[in-house]
Amino acid sequence: MSGIRHFLEIDDLTPDEVLRVLDLSLAAPRSDLLAGSGAVFLFEKPSARTRTSVEMATSQLGGHPVALLSDEVGIDRRESAEDLARLCSGMGRLLGARVYAHSVLERLAGASTVPVVNLLSDDAHPIQTLADLLTMRREFGSLSGRRVVFVGDANNVARSLAIGCSLVGATFVWSGPAEYGFSDADRDRIAAAGATVEVEADPRRAVAGADVVYTDTWYSMGQEQEQAARTAVFAPWRVDAELLGLASERVVFLHCLPAHRGDEATDEVLDGPSSRIWSQAHDRLHTARGLFTFLLDPDARGEGS
Ligand code: CP
Ligand code: NVA
């Protein structure tokens, strides 16, 4: 495949390409790849892991990162998404964006002449999924056949992880309150990717035999006003030591972070022996670098000129 490769959802990569990006993530950086150039990152929402990882990845590839934050970027307020894409295409070799509406990413991609990378939208968080898969691969060696149980809100992180699991041959199980399951649009998108989701409402049954128990906040960015209502509904799906103890002996606990400690997971779990949350967070850097290398370097994709 040639031309610009955008990365808006995890299945913008084929299964082989996902594994290739994971390999590139562990390889020594091509420190000349972005020499004399860099990347532009637009953030409509706050970020710690994503911003630091993409900025550091850009630097490790020899480039300069420029991050524009919500009010200064003003997507569709100060300037249209399309005009920002045209601007940024001439300023760097890659454009990343964290947005509310996923359609904004699609519009950026439509007008950009450089790869557009989803740094999280209301619908999807695929750059997170790459790190999740790398952390799992470090742990288990291979991903195929693993049972990944996501306990909590069927949100952006869950959607991308569901599709990502399917790409690598892992089983994805979701357990949460019925009213916070995947939307029809998400179910359609997951099905369009050829992925399936096993649903088990009872968290105790869901985690039985799990290789990975994964959770995320019960109220995502933009949903803060729903915090009280959601916290009451989600309480039975809190990951505590007792619930985690019902999974397999080798279970690994993951969380994309930031965590609301005591809500979706207890300190005992977040800081316990099964937790890999810090290696997962640090894998954000390695997978950002691996992804950028893949998107920017035809040789890394096996498409040498
Ligand atoms: N997991 C994640 O994307 O973290 P940030 O919101 O801090 O970037
Ligand atoms: N679901 C969370 C993920 C944060 C990294 C959110 O969208 O806020």
XYZ file of C-alpha atoms and ligand atoms in Angstrom:
321
model
C 0.000 0.000 0.000
C 1.322 3.496 -0.779
C 0.199 7.062 -0.128
C -0.652 8.719 3.158
C -1.528 6.382 5.979
C -3.866 7.860 8.565
C -4.513 6.198 11.932
C -8.003 7.016 13.173
C -9.010 3.596 14.521
C -6.899 0.547 15.269
C -8.102 -1.337 12.181
C -6.476 1.265 9.969
C -3.702 -1.297 10.449
C -4.026 -4.881 9.246
C -3.295 -7.647 11.760
C 0.215 -8.060 10.329
C 0.759 -4.320 10.501
C -0.267 -4.182 14.163
C 2.407 -6.758 14.939
C 4.886 -4.825 12.769
C 4.203 -1.629 14.742
C 4.746 -3.549 17.993
C 8.088 -4.806 16.638
C 9.083 -1.289 15.574
C 8.143 -0.066 19.044
C 10.878 -2.234 20.527
C 13.493 -1.398 17.872
C 16.115 1.321 18.170
C 14.655 4.648 16.996
C 15.527 5.955 13.528
C 16.787 9.187 14.981
C 16.993 10.910 11.571
C 13.423 10.191 10.484
C 12.054 13.606 11.436
C 15.315 15.550 11.222
C 14.741 19.166 10.250
C 11.008 18.758 10.706
C 8.623 17.488 13.343
C 4.986 16.948 14.173
C 2.008 19.065 15.227
C -0.385 17.891 17.933
C -3.783 19.499 18.546
C -5.516 18.930 21.884
C -9.172 19.798 22.481
C -9.044 17.843 25.777
C -6.454 17.504 28.570
C -3.702 14.904 28.349
C -0.650 13.727 30.301
C 0.411 10.347 28.859
C -0.541 11.012 25.267
C 1.032 14.420 25.028
C 4.288 13.436 26.716
C 4.579 10.214 24.719
C 3.951 11.741 21.291
C 6.216 14.698 22.015
C 9.019 12.462 23.282
C 8.541 10.042 20.364
C 8.865 12.938 17.923
C 12.041 14.047 19.643
C 13.489 10.514 19.615
C 12.906 10.411 15.849
C 14.926 13.610 15.446
C 12.028 16.020 15.108
C 10.496 18.927 16.956
C 7.001 18.566 18.448
C 4.545 21.459 18.549
C 1.457 21.053 20.735
C -1.482 23.453 20.499
C -4.000 23.285 23.337
C -7.728 23.728 23.304
C -8.341 27.462 23.371
C -5.394 28.378 21.212
C -6.235 25.745 18.590
C -9.977 26.496 18.560
C -10.921 23.856 16.002
C -14.000 25.092 14.089
C -14.148 28.220 16.276
C -11.030 30.123 15.394
C -10.422 28.187 12.193
C -11.995 25.187 10.479
C -10.585 21.690 10.924
C -9.806 21.631 7.204
C -7.845 24.886 7.308
C -5.893 23.693 10.349
C -5.031 20.480 8.487
C -3.804 22.511 5.500
C -1.708 24.675 7.800
C -0.190 21.823 9.806
C 0.566 19.771 6.676
C 3.159 22.378 5.740
C 4.621 22.702 9.219
C 5.441 19.116 10.111
C 5.362 15.613 8.700
C 2.606 14.286 10.964
C -0.550 15.702 12.542
C -2.027 14.260 15.736
C -5.291 15.398 17.293
C -7.289 14.727 20.463
C -10.871 15.773 19.827
C -14.416 15.366 21.047
C -16.211 14.491 17.790
C -14.546 11.694 15.826
C -15.822 13.342 12.636
C -13.315 16.161 13.230
C -10.497 13.640 12.806
C -12.056 12.419 9.576
C -12.232 16.000 8.316
C -8.613 16.654 9.329
C -7.589 13.516 7.455
C -9.609 14.561 4.421
C -7.701 17.839 4.107
C -4.251 16.789 5.363
C -1.304 15.888 3.155
C 0.501 14.265 6.092
C -0.601 11.298 8.241
C -3.301 12.137 10.793
C -3.162 10.225 14.085
C -6.067 9.918 16.501
C -4.852 10.914 19.966
C -8.332 10.080 21.396
C -11.815 10.973 20.294
C -15.154 10.402 21.974
C -15.374 7.201 19.927
C -11.901 5.697 19.830
C -8.443 5.634 21.425
C -6.382 3.438 19.113
C -2.940 4.773 20.031
C -3.742 3.557 23.557
C -4.649 0.126 22.188
C -1.203 -0.227 20.624
C 0.390 0.236 24.048
C -2.113 -2.145 25.628
C -1.203 -4.816 23.093
C 2.528 -4.256 23.585
C 2.202 -4.575 27.356
C 0.201 -7.784 26.916
C 2.725 -9.154 24.460
C 5.585 -8.418 26.868
C 3.633 -10.305 29.532
C 2.370 -13.313 27.617
C 4.672 -13.582 24.601
C 1.792 -14.019 22.211
C -1.598 -12.365 22.058
C -3.589 -14.964 20.198
C -6.115 -16.784 22.352
C -5.833 -14.436 25.350
C -9.019 -13.550 27.220
C -9.256 -9.791 27.777
C -12.096 -8.735 30.078
C -13.018 -5.055 30.113
C -15.015 -4.181 33.242
C -16.836 -0.847 33.244
C -17.949 1.756 30.729
C -18.069 0.662 27.075
C -16.234 3.806 26.004
C -13.640 4.949 23.460
C -10.880 2.890 25.080
C -13.083 -0.207 25.158
C -14.127 0.149 21.511
C -10.590 0.368 20.191
C -9.440 -2.441 22.476
C -12.295 -4.670 21.291
C -11.259 -4.184 17.678
C -7.567 -4.493 18.547
C -8.125 -7.787 20.348
C -9.889 -9.152 17.313
C -6.984 -8.116 15.055
C -4.519 -10.129 17.164
C -6.780 -13.119 17.811
C -7.648 -12.359 21.435
C -11.126 -12.682 22.921
C -12.725 -9.469 24.177
C -15.347 -9.643 26.912
C -17.267 -6.653 28.240
C -18.969 -6.485 31.624
C -20.867 -3.406 32.808
C -24.308 -1.948 33.359
C -26.569 -2.576 30.367
C -27.338 1.121 29.920
C -23.614 1.862 29.497
C -22.924 -0.796 26.885
C -21.705 -0.022 23.378
C -23.936 2.303 21.375
C -25.529 1.057 18.182
C -22.975 3.082 16.206
C -20.101 1.509 18.137
C -21.558 -1.969 17.686
C -21.809 -1.301 13.954
C -18.219 -0.046 13.843
C -16.956 -3.048 15.802
C -18.872 -5.410 13.506
C -17.560 -3.591 10.426
C -14.053 -4.362 11.677
C -14.987 -8.040 11.851
C -14.643 -7.978 15.626
C -16.923 -9.521 18.220
C -17.689 -8.671 21.829
C -18.762 -11.234 24.376
C -21.087 -9.643 26.927
C -21.315 -10.969 30.490
C -23.169 -8.608 32.796
C -22.010 -10.340 35.988
C -18.436 -9.144 36.633
C -17.653 -12.197 38.756
C -18.532 -14.544 35.925
C -16.887 -12.286 33.334
C -13.428 -12.317 34.923
C -13.325 -16.109 35.363
C -10.336 -17.321 33.361
C -9.297 -13.805 32.325
C -5.690 -13.258 31.266
C -6.257 -9.499 31.409
C -8.729 -7.501 33.472
C -8.935 -3.965 32.114
C -10.891 -0.992 33.348
C -11.146 2.729 32.667
C -12.870 5.685 34.255
C -16.634 5.510 34.684
C -16.925 9.107 33.406
C -14.797 10.155 30.482
C -13.631 13.645 29.564
C -16.755 15.610 28.697
C -18.960 13.494 31.006
C -17.868 15.024 34.324
C -21.380 16.302 35.027
C -22.580 12.667 35.026
C -20.063 11.655 37.703
C -22.509 11.170 40.596
C -25.094 9.259 38.583
C -22.533 7.038 36.936
C -20.637 6.296 40.154
C -23.816 4.945 41.747
C -24.647 2.708 38.783
C -21.123 1.381 38.165
C -20.260 0.488 41.786
C -20.885 -3.278 41.352
C -18.272 -3.254 38.551
C -15.467 -1.787 40.694
C -12.320 -3.866 40.266
C -11.193 -4.766 43.775
C -8.911 -7.497 45.063
C -11.785 -9.884 45.545
C -12.990 -9.543 41.948
C -9.473 -9.795 40.543
C -8.944 -12.900 42.663
C -11.642 -14.663 40.646
C -9.567 -14.374 37.444
C -6.769 -16.735 36.457
C -3.625 -16.933 38.616
C -1.565 -15.243 35.902
C -4.039 -12.374 35.437
C -2.679 -8.942 34.600
C -4.545 -5.773 35.516
C -4.467 -2.882 33.050
C -5.897 0.649 33.087
C -5.234 3.296 30.446
C -5.109 5.959 33.198
C -5.764 8.495 34.580
C -7.475 6.481 37.316
C -10.122 7.693 39.688
C -8.725 5.678 42.562
C -11.407 3.992 44.623
C -14.006 4.306 41.878
C -13.348 1.941 38.968
C -10.425 0.252 40.762
C -9.100 0.166 44.306
C -5.588 1.158 45.367
C -4.992 -2.474 46.281
C -5.520 -3.460 42.657
C -3.889 -0.441 41.005
C -0.757 -0.851 43.148
C -0.955 -4.631 43.580
C 1.211 -7.436 42.192
C -1.011 -8.062 39.141
C -0.969 -4.431 38.060
C 1.068 -3.462 35.006
C -0.324 0.063 34.727
C 3.052 1.827 34.759
C 4.665 -0.424 32.207
C 1.495 0.087 30.134
C 1.775 3.877 30.517
C 5.467 3.828 29.566
C 4.659 1.648 26.564
C 2.738 4.663 25.257
C 6.106 6.213 24.373
C 7.433 3.127 22.628
C 4.284 2.500 20.622
C 3.935 6.163 19.629
C 7.464 5.971 18.243
C 6.755 2.632 16.536
C 3.549 3.957 15.000
C 5.139 7.180 13.741
C 7.993 5.188 12.217
C 5.512 2.926 10.475
C 3.431 5.813 9.143
C 6.399 7.910 8.000
C 8.882 5.377 6.679
C 7.908 3.241 3.669
C 10.900 0.992 4.399
C 9.512 0.295 7.859
C 6.307 -0.815 6.129
C 8.252 -3.002 3.741
C 7.367 -0.712 0.824
C 10.867 0.602 0.064
C 11.034 2.741 -3.058
N -4.332 7.174 28.649
C -4.282 8.447 28.187
O -4.552 8.713 27.012
O -3.870 9.342 29.105
P -3.906 10.932 28.938
O -5.348 11.350 28.872
O -3.198 11.459 30.152
O -3.195 11.294 27.657
N -12.196 7.140 28.458
C -11.290 8.158 28.924
C -9.902 7.834 28.505
C -8.852 8.779 28.986
C -7.487 8.418 28.495
C -11.701 9.510 28.399
O -12.108 9.589 27.229
O -11.668 10.482 29.138
